[in-house]
Tab-separated table of C-alpha atoms in Angstrom:
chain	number	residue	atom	x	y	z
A	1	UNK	CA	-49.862	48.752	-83.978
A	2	UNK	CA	-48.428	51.008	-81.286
A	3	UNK	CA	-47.052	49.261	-78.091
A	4	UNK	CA	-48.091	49.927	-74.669
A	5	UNK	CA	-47.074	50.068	-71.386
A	6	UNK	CA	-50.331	49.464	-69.654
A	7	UNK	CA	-53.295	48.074	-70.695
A	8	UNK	CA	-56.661	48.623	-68.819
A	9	UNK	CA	-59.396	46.644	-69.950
A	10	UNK	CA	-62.919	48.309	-69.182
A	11	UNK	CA	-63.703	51.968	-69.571
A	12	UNK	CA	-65.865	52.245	-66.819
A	13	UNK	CA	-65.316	54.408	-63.481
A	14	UNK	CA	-62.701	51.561	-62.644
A	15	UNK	CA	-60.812	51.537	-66.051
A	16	UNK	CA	-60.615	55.465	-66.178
A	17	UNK	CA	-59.849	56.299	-63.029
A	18	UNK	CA	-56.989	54.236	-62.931
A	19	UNK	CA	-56.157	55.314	-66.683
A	20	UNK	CA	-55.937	58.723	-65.500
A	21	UNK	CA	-53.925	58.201	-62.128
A	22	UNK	CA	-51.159	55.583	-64.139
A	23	UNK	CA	-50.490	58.652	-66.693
A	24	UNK	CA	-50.020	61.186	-63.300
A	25	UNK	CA	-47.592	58.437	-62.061
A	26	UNK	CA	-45.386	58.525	-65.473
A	27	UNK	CA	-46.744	55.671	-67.700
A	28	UNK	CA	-46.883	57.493	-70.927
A	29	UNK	CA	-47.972	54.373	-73.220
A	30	UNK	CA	-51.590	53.589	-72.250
A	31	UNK	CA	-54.554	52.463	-74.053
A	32	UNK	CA	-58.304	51.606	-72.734
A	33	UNK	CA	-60.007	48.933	-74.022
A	34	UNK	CA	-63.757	49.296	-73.573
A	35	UNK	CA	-66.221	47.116	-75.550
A	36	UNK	CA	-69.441	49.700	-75.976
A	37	UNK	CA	-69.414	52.526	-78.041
A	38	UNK	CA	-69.446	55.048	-74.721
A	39	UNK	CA	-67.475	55.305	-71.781
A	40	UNK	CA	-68.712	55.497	-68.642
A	41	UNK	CA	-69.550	51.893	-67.817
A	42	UNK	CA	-73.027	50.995	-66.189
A	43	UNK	CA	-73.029	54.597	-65.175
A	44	UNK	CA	-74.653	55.596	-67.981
A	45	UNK	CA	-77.922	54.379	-66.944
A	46	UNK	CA	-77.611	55.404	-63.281
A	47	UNK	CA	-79.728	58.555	-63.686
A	48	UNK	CA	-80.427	58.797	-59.848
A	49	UNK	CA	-77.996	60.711	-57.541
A	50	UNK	CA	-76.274	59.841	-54.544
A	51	UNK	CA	-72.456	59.303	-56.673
A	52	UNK	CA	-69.507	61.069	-55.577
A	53	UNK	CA	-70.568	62.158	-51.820
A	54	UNK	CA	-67.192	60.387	-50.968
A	55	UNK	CA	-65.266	61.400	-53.878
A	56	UNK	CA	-66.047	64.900	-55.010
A	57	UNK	CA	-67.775	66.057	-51.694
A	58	UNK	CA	-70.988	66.957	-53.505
A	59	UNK	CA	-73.950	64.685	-54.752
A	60	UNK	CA	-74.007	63.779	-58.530
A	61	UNK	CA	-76.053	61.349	-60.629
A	62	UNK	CA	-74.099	58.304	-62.190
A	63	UNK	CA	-73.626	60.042	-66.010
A	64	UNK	CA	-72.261	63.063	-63.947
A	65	UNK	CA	-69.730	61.295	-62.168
A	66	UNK	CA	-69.121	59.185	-64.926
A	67	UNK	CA	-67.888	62.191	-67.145
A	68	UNK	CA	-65.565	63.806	-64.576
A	69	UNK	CA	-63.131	60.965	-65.587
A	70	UNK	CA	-64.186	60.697	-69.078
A	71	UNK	CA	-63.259	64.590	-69.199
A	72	UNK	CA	-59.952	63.643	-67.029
A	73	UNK	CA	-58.598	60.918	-69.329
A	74	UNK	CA	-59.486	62.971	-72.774
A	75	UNK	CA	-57.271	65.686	-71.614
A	76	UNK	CA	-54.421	63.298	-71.358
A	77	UNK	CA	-53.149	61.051	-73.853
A	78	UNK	CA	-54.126	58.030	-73.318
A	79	UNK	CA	-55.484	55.904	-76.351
A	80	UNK	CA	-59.064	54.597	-76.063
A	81	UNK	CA	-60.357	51.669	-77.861
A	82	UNK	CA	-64.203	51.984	-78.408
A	83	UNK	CA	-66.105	48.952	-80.203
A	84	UNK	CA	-63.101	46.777	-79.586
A	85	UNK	CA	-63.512	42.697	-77.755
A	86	UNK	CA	-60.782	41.385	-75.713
A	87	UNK	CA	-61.332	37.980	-77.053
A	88	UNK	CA	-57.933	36.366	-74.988
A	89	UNK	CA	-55.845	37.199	-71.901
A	90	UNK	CA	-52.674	34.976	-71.471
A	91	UNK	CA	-50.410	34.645	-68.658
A	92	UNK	CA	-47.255	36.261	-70.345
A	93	UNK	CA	-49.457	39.555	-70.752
A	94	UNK	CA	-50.710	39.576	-74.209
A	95	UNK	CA	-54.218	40.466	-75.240
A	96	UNK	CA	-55.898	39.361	-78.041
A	97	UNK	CA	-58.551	42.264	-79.675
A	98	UNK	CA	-60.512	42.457	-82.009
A	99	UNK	CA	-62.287	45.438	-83.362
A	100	UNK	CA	-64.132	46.956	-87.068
A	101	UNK	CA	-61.364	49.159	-88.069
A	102	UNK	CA	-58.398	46.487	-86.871
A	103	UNK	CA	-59.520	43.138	-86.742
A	104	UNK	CA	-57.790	40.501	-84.737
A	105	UNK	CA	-54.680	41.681	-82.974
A	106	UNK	CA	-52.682	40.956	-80.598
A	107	UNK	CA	-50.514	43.934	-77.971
A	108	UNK	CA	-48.269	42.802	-75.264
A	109	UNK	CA	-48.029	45.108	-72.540
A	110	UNK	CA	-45.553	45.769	-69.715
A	111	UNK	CA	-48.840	45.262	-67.731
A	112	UNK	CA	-52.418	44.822	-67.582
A	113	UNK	CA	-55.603	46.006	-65.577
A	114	UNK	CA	-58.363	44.227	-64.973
A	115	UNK	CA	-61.545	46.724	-65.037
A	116	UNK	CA	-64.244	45.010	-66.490
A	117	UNK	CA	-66.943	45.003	-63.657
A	118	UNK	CA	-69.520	42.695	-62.875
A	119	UNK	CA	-72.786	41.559	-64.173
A	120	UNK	CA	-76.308	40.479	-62.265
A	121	UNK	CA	-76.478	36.895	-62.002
A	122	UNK	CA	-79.402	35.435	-64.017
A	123	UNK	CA	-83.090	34.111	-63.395
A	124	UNK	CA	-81.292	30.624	-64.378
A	125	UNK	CA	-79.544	30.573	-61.037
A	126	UNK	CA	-81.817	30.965	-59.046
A	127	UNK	CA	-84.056	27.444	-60.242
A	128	UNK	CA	-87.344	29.141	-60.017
A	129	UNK	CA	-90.034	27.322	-60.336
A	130	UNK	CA	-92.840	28.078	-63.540
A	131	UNK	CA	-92.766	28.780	-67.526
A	132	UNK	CA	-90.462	31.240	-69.263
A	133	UNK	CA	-93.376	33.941	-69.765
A	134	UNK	CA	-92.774	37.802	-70.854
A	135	UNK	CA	-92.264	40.417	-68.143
A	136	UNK	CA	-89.302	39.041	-66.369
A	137	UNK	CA	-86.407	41.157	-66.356
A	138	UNK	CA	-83.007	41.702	-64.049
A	139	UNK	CA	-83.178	44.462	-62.553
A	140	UNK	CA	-80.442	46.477	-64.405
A	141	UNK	CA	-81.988	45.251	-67.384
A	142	UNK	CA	-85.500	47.037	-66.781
A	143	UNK	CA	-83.040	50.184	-65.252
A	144	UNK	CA	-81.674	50.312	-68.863
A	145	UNK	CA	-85.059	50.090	-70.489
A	146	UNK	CA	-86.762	52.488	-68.074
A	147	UNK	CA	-83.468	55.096	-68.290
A	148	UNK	CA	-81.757	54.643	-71.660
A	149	UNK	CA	-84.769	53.563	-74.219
A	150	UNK	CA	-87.384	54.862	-72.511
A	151	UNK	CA	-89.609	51.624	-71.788
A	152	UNK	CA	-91.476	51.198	-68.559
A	153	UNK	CA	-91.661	47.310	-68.760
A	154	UNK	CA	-94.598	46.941	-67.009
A	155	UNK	CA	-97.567	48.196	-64.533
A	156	UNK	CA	-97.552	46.074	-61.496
A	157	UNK	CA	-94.163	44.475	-59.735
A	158	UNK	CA	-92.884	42.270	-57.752
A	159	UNK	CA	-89.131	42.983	-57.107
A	160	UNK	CA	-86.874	39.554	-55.824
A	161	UNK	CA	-84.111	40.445	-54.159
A	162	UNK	CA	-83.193	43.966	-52.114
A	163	UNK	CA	-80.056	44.649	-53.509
A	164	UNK	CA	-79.418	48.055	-54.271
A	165	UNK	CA	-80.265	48.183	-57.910
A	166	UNK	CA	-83.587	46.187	-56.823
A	167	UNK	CA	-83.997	49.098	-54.416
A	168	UNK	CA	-83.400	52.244	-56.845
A	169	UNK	CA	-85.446	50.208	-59.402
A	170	UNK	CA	-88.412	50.336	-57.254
A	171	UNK	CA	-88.379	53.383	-56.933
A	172	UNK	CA	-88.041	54.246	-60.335
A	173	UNK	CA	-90.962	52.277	-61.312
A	174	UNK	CA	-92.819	53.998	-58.705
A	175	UNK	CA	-91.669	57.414	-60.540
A	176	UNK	CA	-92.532	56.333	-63.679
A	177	UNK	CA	-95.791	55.525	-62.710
A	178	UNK	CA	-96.015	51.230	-62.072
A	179	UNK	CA	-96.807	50.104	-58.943
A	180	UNK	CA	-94.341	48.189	-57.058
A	181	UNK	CA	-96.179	45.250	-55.212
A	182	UNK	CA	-93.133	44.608	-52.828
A	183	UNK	CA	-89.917	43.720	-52.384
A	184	UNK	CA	-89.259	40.046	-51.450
A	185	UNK	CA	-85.518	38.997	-49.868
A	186	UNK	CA	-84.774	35.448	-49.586
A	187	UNK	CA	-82.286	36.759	-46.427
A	188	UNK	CA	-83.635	37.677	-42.684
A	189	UNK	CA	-81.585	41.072	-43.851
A	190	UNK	CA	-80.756	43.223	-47.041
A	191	UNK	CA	-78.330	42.982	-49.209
A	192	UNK	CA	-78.705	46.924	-49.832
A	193	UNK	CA	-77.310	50.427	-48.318
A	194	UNK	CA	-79.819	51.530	-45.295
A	195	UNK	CA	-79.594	55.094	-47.194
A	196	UNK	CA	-81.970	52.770	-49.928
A	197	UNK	CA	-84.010	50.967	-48.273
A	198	UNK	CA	-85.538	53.953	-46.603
A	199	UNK	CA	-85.252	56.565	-49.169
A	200	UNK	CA	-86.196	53.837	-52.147
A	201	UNK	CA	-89.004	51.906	-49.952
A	202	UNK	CA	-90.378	53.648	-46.568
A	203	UNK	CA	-90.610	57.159	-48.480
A	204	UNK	CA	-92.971	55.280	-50.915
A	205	UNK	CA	-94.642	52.763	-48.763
A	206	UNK	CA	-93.664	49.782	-50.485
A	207	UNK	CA	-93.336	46.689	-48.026
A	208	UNK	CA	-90.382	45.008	-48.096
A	209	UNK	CA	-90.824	40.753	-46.600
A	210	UNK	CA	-87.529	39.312	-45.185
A	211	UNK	CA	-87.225	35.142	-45.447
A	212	UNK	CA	-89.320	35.253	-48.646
A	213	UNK	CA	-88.962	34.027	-51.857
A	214	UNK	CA	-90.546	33.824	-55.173
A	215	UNK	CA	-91.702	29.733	-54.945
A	216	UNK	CA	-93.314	30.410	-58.345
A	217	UNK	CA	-94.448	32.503	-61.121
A	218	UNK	CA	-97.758	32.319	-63.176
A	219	UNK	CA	-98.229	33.236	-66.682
A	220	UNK	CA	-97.642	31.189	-70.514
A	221	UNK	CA	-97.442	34.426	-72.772
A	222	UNK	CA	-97.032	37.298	-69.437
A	223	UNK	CA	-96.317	37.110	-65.999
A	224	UNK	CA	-99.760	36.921	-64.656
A	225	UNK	CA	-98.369	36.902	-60.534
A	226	UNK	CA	-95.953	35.262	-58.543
A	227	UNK	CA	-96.346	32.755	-55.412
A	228	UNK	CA	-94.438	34.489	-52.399
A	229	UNK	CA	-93.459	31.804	-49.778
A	230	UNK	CA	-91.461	32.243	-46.420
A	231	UNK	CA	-88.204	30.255	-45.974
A	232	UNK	CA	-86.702	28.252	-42.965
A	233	UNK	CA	-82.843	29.434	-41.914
A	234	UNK	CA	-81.850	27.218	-44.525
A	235	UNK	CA	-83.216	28.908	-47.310
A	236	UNK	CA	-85.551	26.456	-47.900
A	237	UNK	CA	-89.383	26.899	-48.662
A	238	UNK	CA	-91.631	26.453	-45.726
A	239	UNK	CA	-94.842	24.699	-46.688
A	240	UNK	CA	-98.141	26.038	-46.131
A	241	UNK	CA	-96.832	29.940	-46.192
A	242	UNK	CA	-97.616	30.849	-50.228
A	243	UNK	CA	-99.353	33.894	-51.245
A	244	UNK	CA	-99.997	34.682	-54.529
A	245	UNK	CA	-99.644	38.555	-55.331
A	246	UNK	CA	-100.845	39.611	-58.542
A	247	UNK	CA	-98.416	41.432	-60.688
A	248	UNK	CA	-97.655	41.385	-64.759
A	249	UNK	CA	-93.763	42.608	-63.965
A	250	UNK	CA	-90.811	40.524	-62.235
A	251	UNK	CA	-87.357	42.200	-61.502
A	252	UNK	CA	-84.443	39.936	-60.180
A	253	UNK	CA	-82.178	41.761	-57.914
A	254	UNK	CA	-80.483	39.066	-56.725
A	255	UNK	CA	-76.853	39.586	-56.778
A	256	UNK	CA	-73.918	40.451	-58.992
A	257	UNK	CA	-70.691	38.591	-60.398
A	258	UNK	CA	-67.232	39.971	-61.383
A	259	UNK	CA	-66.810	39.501	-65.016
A	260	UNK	CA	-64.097	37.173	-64.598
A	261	UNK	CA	-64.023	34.672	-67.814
A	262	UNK	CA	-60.830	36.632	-69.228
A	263	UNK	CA	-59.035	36.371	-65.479
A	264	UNK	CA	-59.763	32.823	-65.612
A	265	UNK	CA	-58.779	32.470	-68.753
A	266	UNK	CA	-55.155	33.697	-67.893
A	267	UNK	CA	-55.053	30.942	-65.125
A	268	UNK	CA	-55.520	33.904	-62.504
A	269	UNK	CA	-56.286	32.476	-58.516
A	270	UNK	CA	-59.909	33.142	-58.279
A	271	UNK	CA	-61.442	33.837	-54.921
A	272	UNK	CA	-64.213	31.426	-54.123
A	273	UNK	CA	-66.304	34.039	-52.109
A	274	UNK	CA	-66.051	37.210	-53.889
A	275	UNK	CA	-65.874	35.213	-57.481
A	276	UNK	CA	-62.907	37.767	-58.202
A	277	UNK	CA	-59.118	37.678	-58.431
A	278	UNK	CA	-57.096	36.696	-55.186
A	279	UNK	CA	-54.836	39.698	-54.861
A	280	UNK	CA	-51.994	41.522	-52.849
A	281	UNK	CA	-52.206	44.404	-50.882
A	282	UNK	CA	-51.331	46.194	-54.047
A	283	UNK	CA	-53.838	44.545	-56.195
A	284	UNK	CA	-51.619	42.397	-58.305
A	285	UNK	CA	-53.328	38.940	-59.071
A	286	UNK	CA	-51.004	35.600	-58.900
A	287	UNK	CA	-50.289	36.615	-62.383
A	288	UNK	CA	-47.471	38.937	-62.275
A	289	UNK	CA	-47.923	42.514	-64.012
A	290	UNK	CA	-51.546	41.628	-64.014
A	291	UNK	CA	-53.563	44.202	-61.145
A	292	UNK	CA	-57.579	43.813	-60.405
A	293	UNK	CA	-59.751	46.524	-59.003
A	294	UNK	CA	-63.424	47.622	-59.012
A	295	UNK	CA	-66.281	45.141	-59.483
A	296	UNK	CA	-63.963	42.781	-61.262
A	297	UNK	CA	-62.073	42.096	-57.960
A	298	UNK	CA	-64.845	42.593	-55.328
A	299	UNK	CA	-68.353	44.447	-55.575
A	300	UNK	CA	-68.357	47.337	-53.975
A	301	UNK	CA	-70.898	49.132	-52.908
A	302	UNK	CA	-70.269	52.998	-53.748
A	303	UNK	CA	-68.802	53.989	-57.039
A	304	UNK	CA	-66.494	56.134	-54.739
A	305	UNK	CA	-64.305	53.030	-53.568
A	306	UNK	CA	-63.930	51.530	-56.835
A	307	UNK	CA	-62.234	54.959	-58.221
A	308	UNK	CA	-60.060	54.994	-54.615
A	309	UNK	CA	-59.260	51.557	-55.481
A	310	UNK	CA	-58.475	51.650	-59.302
A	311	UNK	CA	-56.149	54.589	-58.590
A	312	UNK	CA	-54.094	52.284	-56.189
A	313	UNK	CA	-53.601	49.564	-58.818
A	314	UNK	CA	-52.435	52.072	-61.007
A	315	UNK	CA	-50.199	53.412	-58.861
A	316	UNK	CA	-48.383	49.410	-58.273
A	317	UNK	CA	-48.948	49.371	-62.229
A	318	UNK	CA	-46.560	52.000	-62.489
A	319	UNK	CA	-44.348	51.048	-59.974
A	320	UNK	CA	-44.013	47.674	-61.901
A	321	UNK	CA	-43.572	49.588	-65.113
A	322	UNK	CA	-40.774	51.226	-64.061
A	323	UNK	CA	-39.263	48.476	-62.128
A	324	UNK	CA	-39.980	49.757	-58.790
A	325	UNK	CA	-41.506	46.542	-57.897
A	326	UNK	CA	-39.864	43.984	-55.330
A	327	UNK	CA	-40.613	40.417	-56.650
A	328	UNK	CA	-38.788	38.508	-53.893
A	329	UNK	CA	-42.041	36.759	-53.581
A	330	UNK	CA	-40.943	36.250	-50.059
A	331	UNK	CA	-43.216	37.117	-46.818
A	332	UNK	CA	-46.255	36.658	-48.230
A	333	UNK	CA	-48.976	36.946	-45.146
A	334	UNK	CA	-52.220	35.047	-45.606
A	335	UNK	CA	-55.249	37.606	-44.472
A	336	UNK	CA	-58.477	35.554	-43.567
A	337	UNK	CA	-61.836	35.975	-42.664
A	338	UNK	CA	-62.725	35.197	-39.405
A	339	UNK	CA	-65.653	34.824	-36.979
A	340	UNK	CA	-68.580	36.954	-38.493
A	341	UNK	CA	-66.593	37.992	-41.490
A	342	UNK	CA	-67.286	37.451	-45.206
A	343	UNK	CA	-64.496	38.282	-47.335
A	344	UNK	CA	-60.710	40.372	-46.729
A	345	UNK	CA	-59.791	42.282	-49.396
A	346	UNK	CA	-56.740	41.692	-50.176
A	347	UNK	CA	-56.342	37.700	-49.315
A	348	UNK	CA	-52.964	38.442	-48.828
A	349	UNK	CA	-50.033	41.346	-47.961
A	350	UNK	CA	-46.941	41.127	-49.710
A	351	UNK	CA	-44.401	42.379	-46.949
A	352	UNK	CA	-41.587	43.310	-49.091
A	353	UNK	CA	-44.291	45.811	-51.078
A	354	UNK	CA	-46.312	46.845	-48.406
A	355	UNK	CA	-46.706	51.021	-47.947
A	356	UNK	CA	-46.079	51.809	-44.577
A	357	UNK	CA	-49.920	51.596	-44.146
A	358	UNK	CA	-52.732	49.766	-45.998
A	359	UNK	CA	-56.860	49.891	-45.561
A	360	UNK	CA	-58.200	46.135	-45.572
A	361	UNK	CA	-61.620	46.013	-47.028
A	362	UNK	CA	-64.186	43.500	-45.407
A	363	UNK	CA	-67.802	42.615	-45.041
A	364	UNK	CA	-69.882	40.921	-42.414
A	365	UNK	CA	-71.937	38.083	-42.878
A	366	UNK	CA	-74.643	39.058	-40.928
A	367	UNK	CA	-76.636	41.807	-39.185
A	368	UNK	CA	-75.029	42.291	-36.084
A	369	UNK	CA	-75.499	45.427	-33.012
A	370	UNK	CA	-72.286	46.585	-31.116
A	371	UNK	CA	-69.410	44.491	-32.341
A	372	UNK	CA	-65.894	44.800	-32.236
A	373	UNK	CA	-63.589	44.727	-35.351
A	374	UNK	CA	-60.600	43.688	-34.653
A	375	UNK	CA	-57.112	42.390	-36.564
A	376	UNK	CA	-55.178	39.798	-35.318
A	377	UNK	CA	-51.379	38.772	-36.187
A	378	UNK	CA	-51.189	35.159	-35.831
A	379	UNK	CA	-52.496	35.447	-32.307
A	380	UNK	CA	-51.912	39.457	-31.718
A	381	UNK	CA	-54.253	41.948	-31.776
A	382	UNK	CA	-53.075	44.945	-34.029
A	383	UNK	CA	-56.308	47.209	-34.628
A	384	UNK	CA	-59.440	47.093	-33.146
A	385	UNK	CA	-62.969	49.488	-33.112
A	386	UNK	CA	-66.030	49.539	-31.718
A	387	UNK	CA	-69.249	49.980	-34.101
A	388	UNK	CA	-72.661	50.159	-33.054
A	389	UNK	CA	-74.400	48.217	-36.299
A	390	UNK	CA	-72.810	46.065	-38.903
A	391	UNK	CA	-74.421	44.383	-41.949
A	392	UNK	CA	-73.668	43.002	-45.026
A	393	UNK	CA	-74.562	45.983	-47.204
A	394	UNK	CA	-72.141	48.275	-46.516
A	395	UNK	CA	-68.136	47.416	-46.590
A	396	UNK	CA	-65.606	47.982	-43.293
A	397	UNK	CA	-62.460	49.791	-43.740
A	398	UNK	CA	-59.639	49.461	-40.917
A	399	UNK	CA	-56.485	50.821	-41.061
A	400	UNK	CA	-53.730	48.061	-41.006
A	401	UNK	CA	-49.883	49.731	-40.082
A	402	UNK	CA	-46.662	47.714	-41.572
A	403	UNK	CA	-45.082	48.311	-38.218
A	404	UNK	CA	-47.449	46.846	-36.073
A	405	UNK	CA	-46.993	43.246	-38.231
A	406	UNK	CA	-43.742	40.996	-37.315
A	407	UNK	CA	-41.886	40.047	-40.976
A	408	UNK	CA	-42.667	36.439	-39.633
A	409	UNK	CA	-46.152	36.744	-39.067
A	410	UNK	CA	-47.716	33.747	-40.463
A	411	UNK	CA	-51.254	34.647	-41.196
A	412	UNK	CA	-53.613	37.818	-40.871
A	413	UNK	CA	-57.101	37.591	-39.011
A	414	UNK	CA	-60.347	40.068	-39.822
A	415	UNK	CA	-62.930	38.750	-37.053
A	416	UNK	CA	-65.604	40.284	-35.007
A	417	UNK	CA	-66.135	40.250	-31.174
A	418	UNK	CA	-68.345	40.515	-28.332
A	419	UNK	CA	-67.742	43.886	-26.378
């Protein structure tokens, strides 16, 4: 078996993209590790446009996008393994595969990224009440069967959850010729981009009920309808407020996950909010030689961001390659979410690393009208901005400049304001 450099696990838009930009930056020795038999990721069933507005400057459907990297990577060389399971990640490095042609082996790279994306979280989670009937799907599930096989999954829905895939699904359905009941969010806002929620539900008249929930669904062999209740600001059901709407279709869009059980496995620093690797400014986890980025990390919201953010942990892969990495492990600057913030990405700037400048990703918790972002050192304030509307749906970029932070700063603040 060859040995590698760099290994990047996932050959999604995250995997490639920062297959492609490692190579440009001098690793020669790469190889992507994907576990279908196509590249491309969950793009491949993300027929609708909207991709690459950010990226490319033009609007293209997910397959589209998708293959501008696929076509990048195959006219480099850079090993792809199709068909192949990471079954183990350790914390010196080493991956354990398995594939038909190979079997079980083992590579140990100079260093490893993390690419594999997220998945929706399950019906399970959610303790629904009712039976285990036909006709309820995630949301990306029924995308797949609608898209890829070519199975509309049923005739009349009731979509939980307004996430964006919940979104384009309804709209899909509605293309496709089902009618989509409603949309039901558990939140007093949505989850999705506002570009969705009107082109996927006011352009087709399907309501959409904030502080509602599915309190139960109906059916033994099919879904016969659901029970739609209101909740109280603590999620919880408020008697007296059920409506049953008929439908024979369920889709869950409610939520997604990094797919993290290999970084846990390596004993990586998981961050309790985003459910992904607690990183640096240049996206290496607490395991050193071991970078995050994409949906693995943090789920992002355009596919745009995840290539812009794959490319810069390739770019401190190769660094660390070729031993252009400081590992003082000195100066290490906590960055924290404050008042009406979610999550930072990163959780932390390492000082001796840091470029001269770095964007620090964030979301809001809430739906909020004229705020002000603002950064704090310690008790400094380093960067601020004015925005009109904020909510959770879309991610905040602010520019954070290594000279404006003191060596001896203890901790970073993101936090919004009152103007």
């Amino acid at each position: 078996m060859r040995e590698y450099d760099l290994v990047i696990i996932g050959g999604g838009p995250a995997g490639l993209s920062a297959a492609v930009k490692a190579y440009d930056e001098g690793v020669e020795n790469i190889l992507v590790v994907e576990r279908d038999d196509k590249l491309g990721g969950i793009l491949n069933q993300c027929i609708h446009n909207g991709f690459g507005l950010q990226r490319f400057k033009e609007e293209l459907a997910g397959p589209e996008y998708a293959q501008r990297f696929i076509k990048e990577a195959m006219a480099r060389d850079i090993d792809i393994m199709m068909n192949t399971i990471v079954l183990e990640l350790r914390e010196d490095k080493s991956v354990l595969l398995m594939n038909e042609e190979n079997g079980m082996f083992e590579i140990k790279p100079k260093a490893v990224i993390l690419a594999m994306g997220c998945r929706e979280r399950p019906r399970g989670a959610l303790n629904t009440p009712g039976s285990r009937p036909a006709g309820v799907y995630s949301a990306g599930t029924a995308q797949k069967l609608v898209n890829i096989d070519g199975y509309l999954p049923g005739k009349k829905v009731v979509i939980l959850g307004s996430g964006d895939i919940g979104l384009i699904m309804a709209r899909r359905m509605t293309l496709e010729g089902a009618k989509v009941e409603c949309v039901a969010e558990i939140m007093p806002f949505s989850g999705g981009l506002k570009r969705n929620i009107v082109q996927c539900l006011h352009d087709y008249d399907i309501p959409l009920h904030y502080s509602t929930t599915i309190s139960g669904i109906k059916g033994t062999d099919r879904v016969e309808g659901v029970y739609l209740s209101k909740v109280d600001e603590n999620m919880k059901v408020i008697e007296g407020t059920e409506k049953f709407v008929e439908c024979d279709t369920v889709l869950l869009s409610v939520g997604l996950l990094p797919e993290n059980e290999l970084t846990q496995e390596a004993n990586i620093k998981i961050d309790r909010k985003t459910k992904g690797a607690y990183v640096s400014d240049k996206l290496m986890t607490s395991v050193d030689g071991v970078f995050a980025a994409g949906n693995v990390l943090h789920v992002h919201d355009l596919v745009d961001f995840v290539s812009e953010e794959s490319e810069q942990a390739a770019v401190s892969a190769a660094k660390y390659i070729k031993g252009e990495f400081k590992t003082t492990g000195e100066n290490k600057i906590d960055v924290t979410a404050g008042d009406g913030v979610s999550y930072t990405m990163p959780q932390y700037l390492d000082y001796e690393n840091m470029d001269d400048s770095i964007i620090v990703k964030f979301r809001v918790n809430n739906v909020y009208p004229s705020r002000k972002l603002a950064i704090y050192a310690d008790d400094k304030c380093i960067v601020e901005r004015k925005k009109r509307v904020l909510a959770p749906g879309e991610m905040e970029l602010l520019r954070l400049k290594k000279e404006d932070i003191d060596p001896d700063t203890k901790q970073i603040t993101v936090k919004l304001e009152e103007i």
